[in-house]
Tab-separated table of C-alpha atoms and ligand atoms in Angstrom:
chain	number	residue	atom	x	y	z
A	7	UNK	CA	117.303	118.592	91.586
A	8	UNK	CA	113.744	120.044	91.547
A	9	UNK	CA	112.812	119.246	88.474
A	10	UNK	CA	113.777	115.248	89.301
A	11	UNK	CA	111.892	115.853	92.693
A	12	UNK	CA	108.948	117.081	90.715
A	13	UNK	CA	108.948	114.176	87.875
A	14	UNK	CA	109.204	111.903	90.713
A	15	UNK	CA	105.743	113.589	92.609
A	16	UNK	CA	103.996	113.861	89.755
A	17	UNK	CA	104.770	109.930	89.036
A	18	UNK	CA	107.214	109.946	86.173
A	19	UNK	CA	109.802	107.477	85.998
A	20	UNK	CA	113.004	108.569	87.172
A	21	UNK	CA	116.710	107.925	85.051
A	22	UNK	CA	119.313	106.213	86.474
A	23	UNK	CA	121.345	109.409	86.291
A	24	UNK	CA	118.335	111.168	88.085
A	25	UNK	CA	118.590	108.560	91.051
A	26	UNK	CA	122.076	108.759	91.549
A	27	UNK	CA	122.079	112.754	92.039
A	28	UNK	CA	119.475	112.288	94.909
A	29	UNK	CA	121.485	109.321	96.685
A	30	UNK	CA	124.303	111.893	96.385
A	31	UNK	CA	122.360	115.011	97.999
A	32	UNK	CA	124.152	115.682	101.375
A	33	UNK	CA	123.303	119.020	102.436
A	34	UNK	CA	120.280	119.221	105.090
A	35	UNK	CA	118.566	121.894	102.845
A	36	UNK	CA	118.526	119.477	99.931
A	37	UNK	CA	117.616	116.430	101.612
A	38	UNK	CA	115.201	117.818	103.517
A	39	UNK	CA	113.389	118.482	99.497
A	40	UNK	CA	113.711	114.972	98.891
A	41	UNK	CA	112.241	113.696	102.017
A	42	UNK	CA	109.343	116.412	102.156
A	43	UNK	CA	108.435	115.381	98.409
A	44	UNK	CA	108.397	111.672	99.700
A	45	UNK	CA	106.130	112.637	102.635
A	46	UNK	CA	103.712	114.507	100.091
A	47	UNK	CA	103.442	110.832	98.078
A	48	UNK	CA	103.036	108.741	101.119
A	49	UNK	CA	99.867	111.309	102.014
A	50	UNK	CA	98.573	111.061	98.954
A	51	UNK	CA	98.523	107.198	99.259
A	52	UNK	CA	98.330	106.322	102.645
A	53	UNK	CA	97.192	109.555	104.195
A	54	UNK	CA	98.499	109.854	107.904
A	55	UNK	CA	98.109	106.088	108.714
A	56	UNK	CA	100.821	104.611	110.233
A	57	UNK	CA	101.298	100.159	109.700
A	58	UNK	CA	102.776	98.724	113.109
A	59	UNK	CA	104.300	95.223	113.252
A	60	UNK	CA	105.159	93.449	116.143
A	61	UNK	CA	107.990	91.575	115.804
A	62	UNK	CA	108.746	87.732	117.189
A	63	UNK	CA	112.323	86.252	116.883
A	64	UNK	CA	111.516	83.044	117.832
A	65	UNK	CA	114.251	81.101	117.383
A	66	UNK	CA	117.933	82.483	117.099
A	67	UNK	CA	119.675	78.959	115.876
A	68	UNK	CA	121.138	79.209	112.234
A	69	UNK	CA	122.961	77.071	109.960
A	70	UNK	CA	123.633	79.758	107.545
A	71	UNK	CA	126.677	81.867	108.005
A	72	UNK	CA	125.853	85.352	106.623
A	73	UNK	CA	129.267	87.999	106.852
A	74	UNK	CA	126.867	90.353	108.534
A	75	UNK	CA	124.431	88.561	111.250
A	76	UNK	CA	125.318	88.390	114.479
A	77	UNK	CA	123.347	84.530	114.676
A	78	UNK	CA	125.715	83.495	112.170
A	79	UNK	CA	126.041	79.755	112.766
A	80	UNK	CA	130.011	79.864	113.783
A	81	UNK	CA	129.063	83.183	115.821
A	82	UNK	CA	129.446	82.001	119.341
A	83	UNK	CA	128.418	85.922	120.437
A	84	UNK	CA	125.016	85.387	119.179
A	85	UNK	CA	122.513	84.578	121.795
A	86	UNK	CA	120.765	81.584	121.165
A	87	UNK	CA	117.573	80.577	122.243
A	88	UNK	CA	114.458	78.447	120.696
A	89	UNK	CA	111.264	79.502	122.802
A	90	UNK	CA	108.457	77.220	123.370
A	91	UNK	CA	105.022	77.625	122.161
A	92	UNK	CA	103.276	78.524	124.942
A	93	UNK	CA	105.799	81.867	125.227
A	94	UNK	CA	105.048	82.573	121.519
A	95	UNK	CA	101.571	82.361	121.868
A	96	UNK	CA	101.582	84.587	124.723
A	97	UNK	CA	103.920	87.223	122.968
A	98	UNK	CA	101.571	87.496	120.468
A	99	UNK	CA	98.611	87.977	122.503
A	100	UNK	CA	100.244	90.518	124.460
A	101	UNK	CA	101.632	92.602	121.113
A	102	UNK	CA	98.098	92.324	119.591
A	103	UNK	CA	96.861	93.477	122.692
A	104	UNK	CA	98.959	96.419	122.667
A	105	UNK	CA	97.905	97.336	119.660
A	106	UNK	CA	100.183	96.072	116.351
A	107	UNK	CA	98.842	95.224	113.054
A	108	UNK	CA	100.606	92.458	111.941
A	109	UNK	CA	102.895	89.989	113.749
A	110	UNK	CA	105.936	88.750	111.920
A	111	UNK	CA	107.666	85.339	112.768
A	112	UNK	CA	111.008	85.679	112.777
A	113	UNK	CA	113.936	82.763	112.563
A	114	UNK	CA	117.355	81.717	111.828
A	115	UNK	CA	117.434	78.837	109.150
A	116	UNK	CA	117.175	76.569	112.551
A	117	UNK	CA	117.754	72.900	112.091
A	118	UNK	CA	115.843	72.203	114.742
A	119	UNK	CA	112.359	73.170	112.701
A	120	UNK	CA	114.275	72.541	109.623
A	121	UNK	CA	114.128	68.362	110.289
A	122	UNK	CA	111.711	66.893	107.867
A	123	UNK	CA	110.050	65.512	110.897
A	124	UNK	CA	109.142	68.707	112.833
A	125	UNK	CA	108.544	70.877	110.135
A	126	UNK	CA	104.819	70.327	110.930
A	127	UNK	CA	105.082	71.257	114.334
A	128	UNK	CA	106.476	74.709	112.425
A	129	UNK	CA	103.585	74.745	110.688
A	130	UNK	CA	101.143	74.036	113.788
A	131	UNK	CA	102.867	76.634	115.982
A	132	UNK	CA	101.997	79.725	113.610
A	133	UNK	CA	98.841	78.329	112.494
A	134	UNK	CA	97.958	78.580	116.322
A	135	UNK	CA	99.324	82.302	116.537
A	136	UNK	CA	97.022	83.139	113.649
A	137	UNK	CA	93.907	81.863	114.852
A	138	UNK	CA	94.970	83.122	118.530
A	139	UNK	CA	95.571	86.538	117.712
A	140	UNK	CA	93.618	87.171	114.697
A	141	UNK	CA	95.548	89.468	112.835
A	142	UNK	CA	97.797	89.242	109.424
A	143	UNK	CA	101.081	87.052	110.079
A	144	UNK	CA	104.502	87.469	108.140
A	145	UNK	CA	107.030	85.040	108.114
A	146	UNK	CA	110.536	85.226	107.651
A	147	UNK	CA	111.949	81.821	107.994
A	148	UNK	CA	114.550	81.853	105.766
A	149	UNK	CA	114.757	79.643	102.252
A	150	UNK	CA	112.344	77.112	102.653
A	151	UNK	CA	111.181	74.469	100.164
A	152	UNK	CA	108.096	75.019	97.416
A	153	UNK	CA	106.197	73.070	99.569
A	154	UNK	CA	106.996	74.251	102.624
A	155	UNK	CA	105.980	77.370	101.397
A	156	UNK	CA	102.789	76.374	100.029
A	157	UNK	CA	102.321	74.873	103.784
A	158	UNK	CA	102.482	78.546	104.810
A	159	UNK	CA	100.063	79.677	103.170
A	160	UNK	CA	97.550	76.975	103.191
A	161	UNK	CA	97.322	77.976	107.074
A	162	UNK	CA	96.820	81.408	106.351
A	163	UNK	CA	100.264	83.045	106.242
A	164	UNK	CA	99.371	86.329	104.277
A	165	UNK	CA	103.166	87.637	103.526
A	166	UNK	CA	106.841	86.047	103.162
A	167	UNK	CA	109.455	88.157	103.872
A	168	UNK	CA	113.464	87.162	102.557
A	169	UNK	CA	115.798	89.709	101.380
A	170	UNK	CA	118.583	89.452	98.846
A	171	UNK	CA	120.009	92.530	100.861
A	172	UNK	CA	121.968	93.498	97.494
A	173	UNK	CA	120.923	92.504	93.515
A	174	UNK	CA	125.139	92.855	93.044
A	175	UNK	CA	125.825	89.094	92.680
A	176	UNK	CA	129.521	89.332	93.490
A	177	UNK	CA	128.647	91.562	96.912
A	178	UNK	CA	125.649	88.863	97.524
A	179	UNK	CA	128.225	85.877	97.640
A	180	UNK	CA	130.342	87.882	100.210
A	181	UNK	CA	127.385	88.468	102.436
A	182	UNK	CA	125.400	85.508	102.418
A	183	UNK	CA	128.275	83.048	101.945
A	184	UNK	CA	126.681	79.562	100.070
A	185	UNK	CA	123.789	80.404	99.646
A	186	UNK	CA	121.933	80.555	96.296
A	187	UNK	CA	121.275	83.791	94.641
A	188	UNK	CA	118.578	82.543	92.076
A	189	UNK	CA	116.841	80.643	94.659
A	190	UNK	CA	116.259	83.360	97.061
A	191	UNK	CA	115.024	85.411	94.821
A	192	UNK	CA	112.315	82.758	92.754
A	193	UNK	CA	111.045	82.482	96.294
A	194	UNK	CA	109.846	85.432	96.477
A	195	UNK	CA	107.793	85.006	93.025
A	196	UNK	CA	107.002	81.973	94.036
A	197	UNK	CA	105.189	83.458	97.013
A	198	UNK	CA	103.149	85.254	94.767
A	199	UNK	CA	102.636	82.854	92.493
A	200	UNK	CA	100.584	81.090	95.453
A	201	UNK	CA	98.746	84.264	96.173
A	202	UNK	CA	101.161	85.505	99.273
A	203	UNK	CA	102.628	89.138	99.827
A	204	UNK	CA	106.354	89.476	99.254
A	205	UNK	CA	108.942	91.915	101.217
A	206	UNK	CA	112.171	92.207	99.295
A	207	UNK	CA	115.003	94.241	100.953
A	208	UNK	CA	118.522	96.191	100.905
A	209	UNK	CA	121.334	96.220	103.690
A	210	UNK	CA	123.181	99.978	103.520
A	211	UNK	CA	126.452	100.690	104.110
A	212	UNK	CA	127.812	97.630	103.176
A	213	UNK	CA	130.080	98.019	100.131
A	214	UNK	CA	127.439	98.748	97.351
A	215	UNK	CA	127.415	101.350	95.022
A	216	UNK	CA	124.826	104.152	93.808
A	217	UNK	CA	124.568	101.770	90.507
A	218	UNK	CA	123.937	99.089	92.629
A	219	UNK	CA	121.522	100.646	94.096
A	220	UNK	CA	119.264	101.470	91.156
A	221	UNK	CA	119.414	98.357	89.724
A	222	UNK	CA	118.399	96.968	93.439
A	223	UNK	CA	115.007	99.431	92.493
A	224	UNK	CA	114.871	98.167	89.315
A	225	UNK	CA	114.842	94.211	90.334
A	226	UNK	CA	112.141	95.168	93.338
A	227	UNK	CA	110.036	96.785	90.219
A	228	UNK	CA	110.465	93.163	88.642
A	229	UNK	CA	109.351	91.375	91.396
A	230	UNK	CA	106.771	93.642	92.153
A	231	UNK	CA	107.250	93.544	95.895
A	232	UNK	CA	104.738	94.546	97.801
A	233	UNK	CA	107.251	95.619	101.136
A	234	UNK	CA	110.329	96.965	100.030
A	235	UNK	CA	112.703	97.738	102.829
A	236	UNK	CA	116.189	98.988	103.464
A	237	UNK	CA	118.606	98.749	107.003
A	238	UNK	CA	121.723	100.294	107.336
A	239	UNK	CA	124.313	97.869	108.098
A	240	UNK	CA	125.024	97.196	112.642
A	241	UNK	CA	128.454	95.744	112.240
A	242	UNK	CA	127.994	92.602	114.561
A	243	UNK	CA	130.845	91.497	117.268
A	244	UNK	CA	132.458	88.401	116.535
A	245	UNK	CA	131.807	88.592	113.014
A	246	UNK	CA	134.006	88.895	110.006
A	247	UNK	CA	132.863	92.545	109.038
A	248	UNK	CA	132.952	93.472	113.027
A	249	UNK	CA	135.117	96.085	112.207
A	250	UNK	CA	133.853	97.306	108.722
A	251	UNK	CA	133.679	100.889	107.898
A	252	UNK	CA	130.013	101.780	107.190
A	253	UNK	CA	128.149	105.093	106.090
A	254	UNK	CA	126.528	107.154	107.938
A	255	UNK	CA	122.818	106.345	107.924
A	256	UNK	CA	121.521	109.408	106.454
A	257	UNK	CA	122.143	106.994	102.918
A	258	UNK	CA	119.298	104.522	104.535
A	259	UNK	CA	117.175	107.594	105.156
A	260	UNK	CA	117.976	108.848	101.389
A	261	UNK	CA	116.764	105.277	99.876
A	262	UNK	CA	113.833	105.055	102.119
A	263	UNK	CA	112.481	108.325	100.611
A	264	UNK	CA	113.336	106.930	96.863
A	265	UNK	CA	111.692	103.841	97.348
A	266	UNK	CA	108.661	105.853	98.778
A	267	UNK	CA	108.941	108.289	95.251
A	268	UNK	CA	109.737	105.002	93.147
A	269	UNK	CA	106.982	103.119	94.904
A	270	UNK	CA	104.485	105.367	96.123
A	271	UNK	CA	101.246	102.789	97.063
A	272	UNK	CA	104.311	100.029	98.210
A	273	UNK	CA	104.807	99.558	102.657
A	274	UNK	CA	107.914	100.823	103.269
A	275	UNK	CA	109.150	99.614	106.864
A	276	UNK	CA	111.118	102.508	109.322
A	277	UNK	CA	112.622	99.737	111.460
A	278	UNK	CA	113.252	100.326	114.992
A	279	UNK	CA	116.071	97.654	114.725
A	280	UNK	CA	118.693	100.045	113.311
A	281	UNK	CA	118.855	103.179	115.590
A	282	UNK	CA	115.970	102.254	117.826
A	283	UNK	CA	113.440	104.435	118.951
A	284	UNK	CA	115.943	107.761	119.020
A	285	UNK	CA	116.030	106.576	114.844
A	286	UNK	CA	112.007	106.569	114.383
A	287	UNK	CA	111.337	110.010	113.816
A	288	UNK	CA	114.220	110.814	111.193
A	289	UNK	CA	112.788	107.426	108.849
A	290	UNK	CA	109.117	108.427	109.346
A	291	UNK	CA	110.245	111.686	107.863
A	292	UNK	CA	111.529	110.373	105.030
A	293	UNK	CA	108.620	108.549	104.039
A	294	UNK	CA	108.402	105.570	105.892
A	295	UNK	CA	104.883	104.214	106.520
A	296	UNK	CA	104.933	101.107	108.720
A	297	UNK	CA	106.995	100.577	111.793
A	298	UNK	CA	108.736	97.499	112.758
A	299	UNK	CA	110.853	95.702	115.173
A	300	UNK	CA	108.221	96.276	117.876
A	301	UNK	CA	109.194	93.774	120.934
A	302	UNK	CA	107.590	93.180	124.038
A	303	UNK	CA	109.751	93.683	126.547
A	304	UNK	CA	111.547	91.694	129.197
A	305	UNK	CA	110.214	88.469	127.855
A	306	UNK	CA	114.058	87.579	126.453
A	307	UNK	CA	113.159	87.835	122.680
A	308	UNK	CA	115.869	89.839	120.666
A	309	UNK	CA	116.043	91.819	117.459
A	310	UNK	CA	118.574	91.506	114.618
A	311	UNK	CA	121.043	94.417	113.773
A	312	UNK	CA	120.106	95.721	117.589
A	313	UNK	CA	119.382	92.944	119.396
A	314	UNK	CA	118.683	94.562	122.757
A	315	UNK	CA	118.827	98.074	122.386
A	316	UNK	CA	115.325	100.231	123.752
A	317	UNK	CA	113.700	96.220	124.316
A	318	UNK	CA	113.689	95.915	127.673
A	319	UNK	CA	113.196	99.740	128.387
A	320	UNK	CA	110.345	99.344	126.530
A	321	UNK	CA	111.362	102.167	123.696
A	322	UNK	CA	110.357	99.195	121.041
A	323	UNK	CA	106.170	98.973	121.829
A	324	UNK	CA	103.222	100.954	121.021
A	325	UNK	CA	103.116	102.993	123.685
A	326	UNK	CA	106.699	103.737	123.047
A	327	UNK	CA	106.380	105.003	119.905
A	328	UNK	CA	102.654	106.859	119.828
A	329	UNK	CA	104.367	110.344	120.503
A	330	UNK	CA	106.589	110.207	118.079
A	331	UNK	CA	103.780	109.075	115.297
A	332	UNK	CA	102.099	112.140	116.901
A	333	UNK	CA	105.157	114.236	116.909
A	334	UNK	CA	105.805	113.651	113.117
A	335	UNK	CA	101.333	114.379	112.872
A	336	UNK	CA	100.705	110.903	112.129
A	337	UNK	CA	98.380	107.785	113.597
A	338	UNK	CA	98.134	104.737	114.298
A	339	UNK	CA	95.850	102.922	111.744
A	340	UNK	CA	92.850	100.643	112.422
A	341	UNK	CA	93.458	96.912	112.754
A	342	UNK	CA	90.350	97.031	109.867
A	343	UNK	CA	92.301	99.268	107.229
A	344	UNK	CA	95.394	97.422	107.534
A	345	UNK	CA	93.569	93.880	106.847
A	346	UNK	CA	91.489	95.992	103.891
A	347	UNK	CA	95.183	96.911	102.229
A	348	UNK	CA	96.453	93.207	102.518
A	349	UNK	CA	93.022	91.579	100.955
A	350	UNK	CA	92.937	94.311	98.416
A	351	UNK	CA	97.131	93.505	97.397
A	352	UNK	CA	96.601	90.124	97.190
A	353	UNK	CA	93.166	89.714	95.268
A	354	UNK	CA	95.614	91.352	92.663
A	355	UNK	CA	97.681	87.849	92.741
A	356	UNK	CA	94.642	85.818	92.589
A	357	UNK	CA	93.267	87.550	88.767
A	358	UNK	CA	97.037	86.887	87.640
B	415	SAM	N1	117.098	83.989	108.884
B	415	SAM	C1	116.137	84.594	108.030
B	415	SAM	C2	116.778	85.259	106.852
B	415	SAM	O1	117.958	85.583	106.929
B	415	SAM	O2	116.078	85.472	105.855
B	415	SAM	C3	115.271	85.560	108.785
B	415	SAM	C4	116.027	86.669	109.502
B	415	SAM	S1	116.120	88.046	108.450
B	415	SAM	C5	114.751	88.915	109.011
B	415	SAM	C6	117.399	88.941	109.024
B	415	SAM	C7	117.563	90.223	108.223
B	415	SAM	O3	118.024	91.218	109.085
B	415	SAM	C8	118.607	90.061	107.149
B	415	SAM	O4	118.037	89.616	105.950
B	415	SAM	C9	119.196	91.457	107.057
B	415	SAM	O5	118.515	92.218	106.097
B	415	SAM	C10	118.948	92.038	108.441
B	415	SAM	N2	120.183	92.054	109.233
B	415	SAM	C11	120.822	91.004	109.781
B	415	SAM	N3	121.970	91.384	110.380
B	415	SAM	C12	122.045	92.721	110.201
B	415	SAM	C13	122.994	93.708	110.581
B	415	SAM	N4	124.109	93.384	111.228
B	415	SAM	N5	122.757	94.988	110.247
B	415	SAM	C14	121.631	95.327	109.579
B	415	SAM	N6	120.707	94.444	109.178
B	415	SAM	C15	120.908	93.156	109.479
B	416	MD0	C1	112.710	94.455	111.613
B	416	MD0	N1	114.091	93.140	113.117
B	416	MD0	O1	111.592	94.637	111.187
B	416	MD0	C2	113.076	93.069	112.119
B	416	MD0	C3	113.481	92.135	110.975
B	416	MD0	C4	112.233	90.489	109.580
B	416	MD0	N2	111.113	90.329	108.718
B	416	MD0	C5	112.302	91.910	110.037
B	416	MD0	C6	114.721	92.617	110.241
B	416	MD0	O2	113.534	95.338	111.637
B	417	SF4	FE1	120.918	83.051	109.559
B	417	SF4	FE2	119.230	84.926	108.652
B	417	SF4	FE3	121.386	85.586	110.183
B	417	SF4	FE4	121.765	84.747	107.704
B	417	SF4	S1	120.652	86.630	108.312
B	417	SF4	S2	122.907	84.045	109.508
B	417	SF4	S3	120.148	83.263	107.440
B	417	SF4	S4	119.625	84.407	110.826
């Protein structure tokens, strides 16, 4: 195991084989190698800056019907709401205020926004958040058409998030039920083809195999994504896999510090949506180098996997989080070196 750990440091490509004996590592003294190895590359690239997003569910309507999400369309658990503009704006003032980096726009496929008609008032809605708050936007709206895309980023969207959550076709049809494999995933290059960032990522814990693991590394390689993330599976109430044995989540923490040894300049998200602020310091650890899933609290907007937990208490904001950045000797980066990362990933789309 040291000799992989030390191939991976040093930059060599890991084997398959290689991979699969770190996923399988379970003692503390032996993951605690892996994950100190992965903090070594993330200071190498990143140094001790930390990425914060603030995160916007906007609207929780959905007429997809994914095994896993609790907004599943024929979920009637799921809270639904669609807030107006004037809320979202405000949000977004407030989390840039506070101190995030980037502010990611968050939906269900909702057919409200998903009309022909009133796509535009979509597309006039985050245009106003971007010029309002003036920093980097992601959206994460789903599958959308090429030109709807295009729309994005003609207002200034600077990264499109979607994940395939597995690259295992037959486990991808039993999660996201009718929906397209191929066409989620051209998306994504599609998104750079225009010149936008792309975030590709994994769910854990939810049926797939070590092998399917690797070859989800292997397809993120391929697509070159520029955020790769993984979330262990939140079995959802009401929902068929409600009472699906998962993994413990030290197998999200393993992958994190993979991807960060696989991908070593990539953003690689510690979400606060999986074990909530109690889970930050165990993901930073592992290599993590953005946080995200930061909500502003009592203002009724939800998260995914944890769709309340540490909001309201405010666990989920900047100043929630600062000591354990500090804890784990990390920062906060500037607004400035953040923006410098983004321009300098996608001027590599643009020379394509
Ligand atoms: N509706 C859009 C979509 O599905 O692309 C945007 C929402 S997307 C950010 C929701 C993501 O949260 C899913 O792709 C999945 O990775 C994650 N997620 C949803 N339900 C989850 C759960 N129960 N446990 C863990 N992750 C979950
Ligand atoms: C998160 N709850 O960052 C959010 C969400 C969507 N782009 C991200 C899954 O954990
Ligand atoms: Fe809809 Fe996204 Fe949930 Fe699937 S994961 S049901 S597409 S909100």
């Amino acid at each position: 195991m040291h000799a992989t750990l030390i191939k991976a440091a040093t930059g060599e490509a890991l084997e398959e084989q290689e991979i699969i004996c770190l996923l399988k590592l379970e003692q503390p003294e032996e993951t605690e190698l892996l994950f100190s190895a992965a903090r070594k590359v993330r200071e190498r690239n990143f140094g001790h800056d930390i990425f914060l997003y603030g995160f916007i569910y906007f609207s929780t309507y959905c007429r997809n019907d994914c095994a896993f999400c609790l907004y599943r369309r024929s979920n009637q658990a799921g809270k639904r709401y669609r807030k107006p503009p004037a809320e979202i704006l405000e949000t977004a003032g407030q989390l840039t205020k506070s101190g995030v980096h980037l502010l990611d726009l968050t939906m269900g496929e909702d057919p409200y926004y998903f009309n022909e008609n009133r796509f535009d008032q979509l597309l006039s809605l985050v245009e106003q958040v971007i010029k309002t708050a003036g920093l980097p936007v992601m959206i994460s709206p789903g599958v959308v058409s090429h030109d709807q895309l295009q729309g994005f980023h003609e207002i200034g969207v600077d990264w499109y998030a979607l994940y395939q959550e597995t690259h295992n076709r037959e486990l991808y049809c039993k999660l996201r039920l009718g929906q397209d494999y191929d066409e989620r995933l051209d998306l994504k290059r599609y998104a750079h083809q225009l010149g936008m960032l792309a975030e590709e990522g994994l769910l854990s814990g939810i049926g797939e195999s070590n092998e399917d693991i690797c070859h989800s590394f292997a397809a993120m390689r391929e697509l070159e994504a520029d955020q790769v993330r993984v979330m262990s599976f939140i079995p959802q109430v009401g929902t068929p896999l409600e009472k699906f044995h998962t993994v413990s989540h030290l197998r999200e923490l393993k992958i994190i510090a993979l991807m960060r040894l696989l991908f070593p300049d990539r953003l690689i998200p510690a979400s606060l949506d999986v074990d909530g602020l109690a889970g930050l310091r165990q993901r930073l650890n592992a290599g993590a180098n953005v946080v995200t899933s930061i909500i502003a609290p009592r203002r009724g907007f939800q998260g995914v996997s944890q769709s309340t937990l540490d909001v309201d208490e405010g666990g989920r904001t900047v100043s929630g989080i600062m000591p354990v950045l500090k804890a784990c000797g990390l920062q906060s980066a500037t607004a400035a070196r953040y923006r410098q990362w983004v321009d300098q990933r996608k001027r590599a789309y643009i020379w394509k």
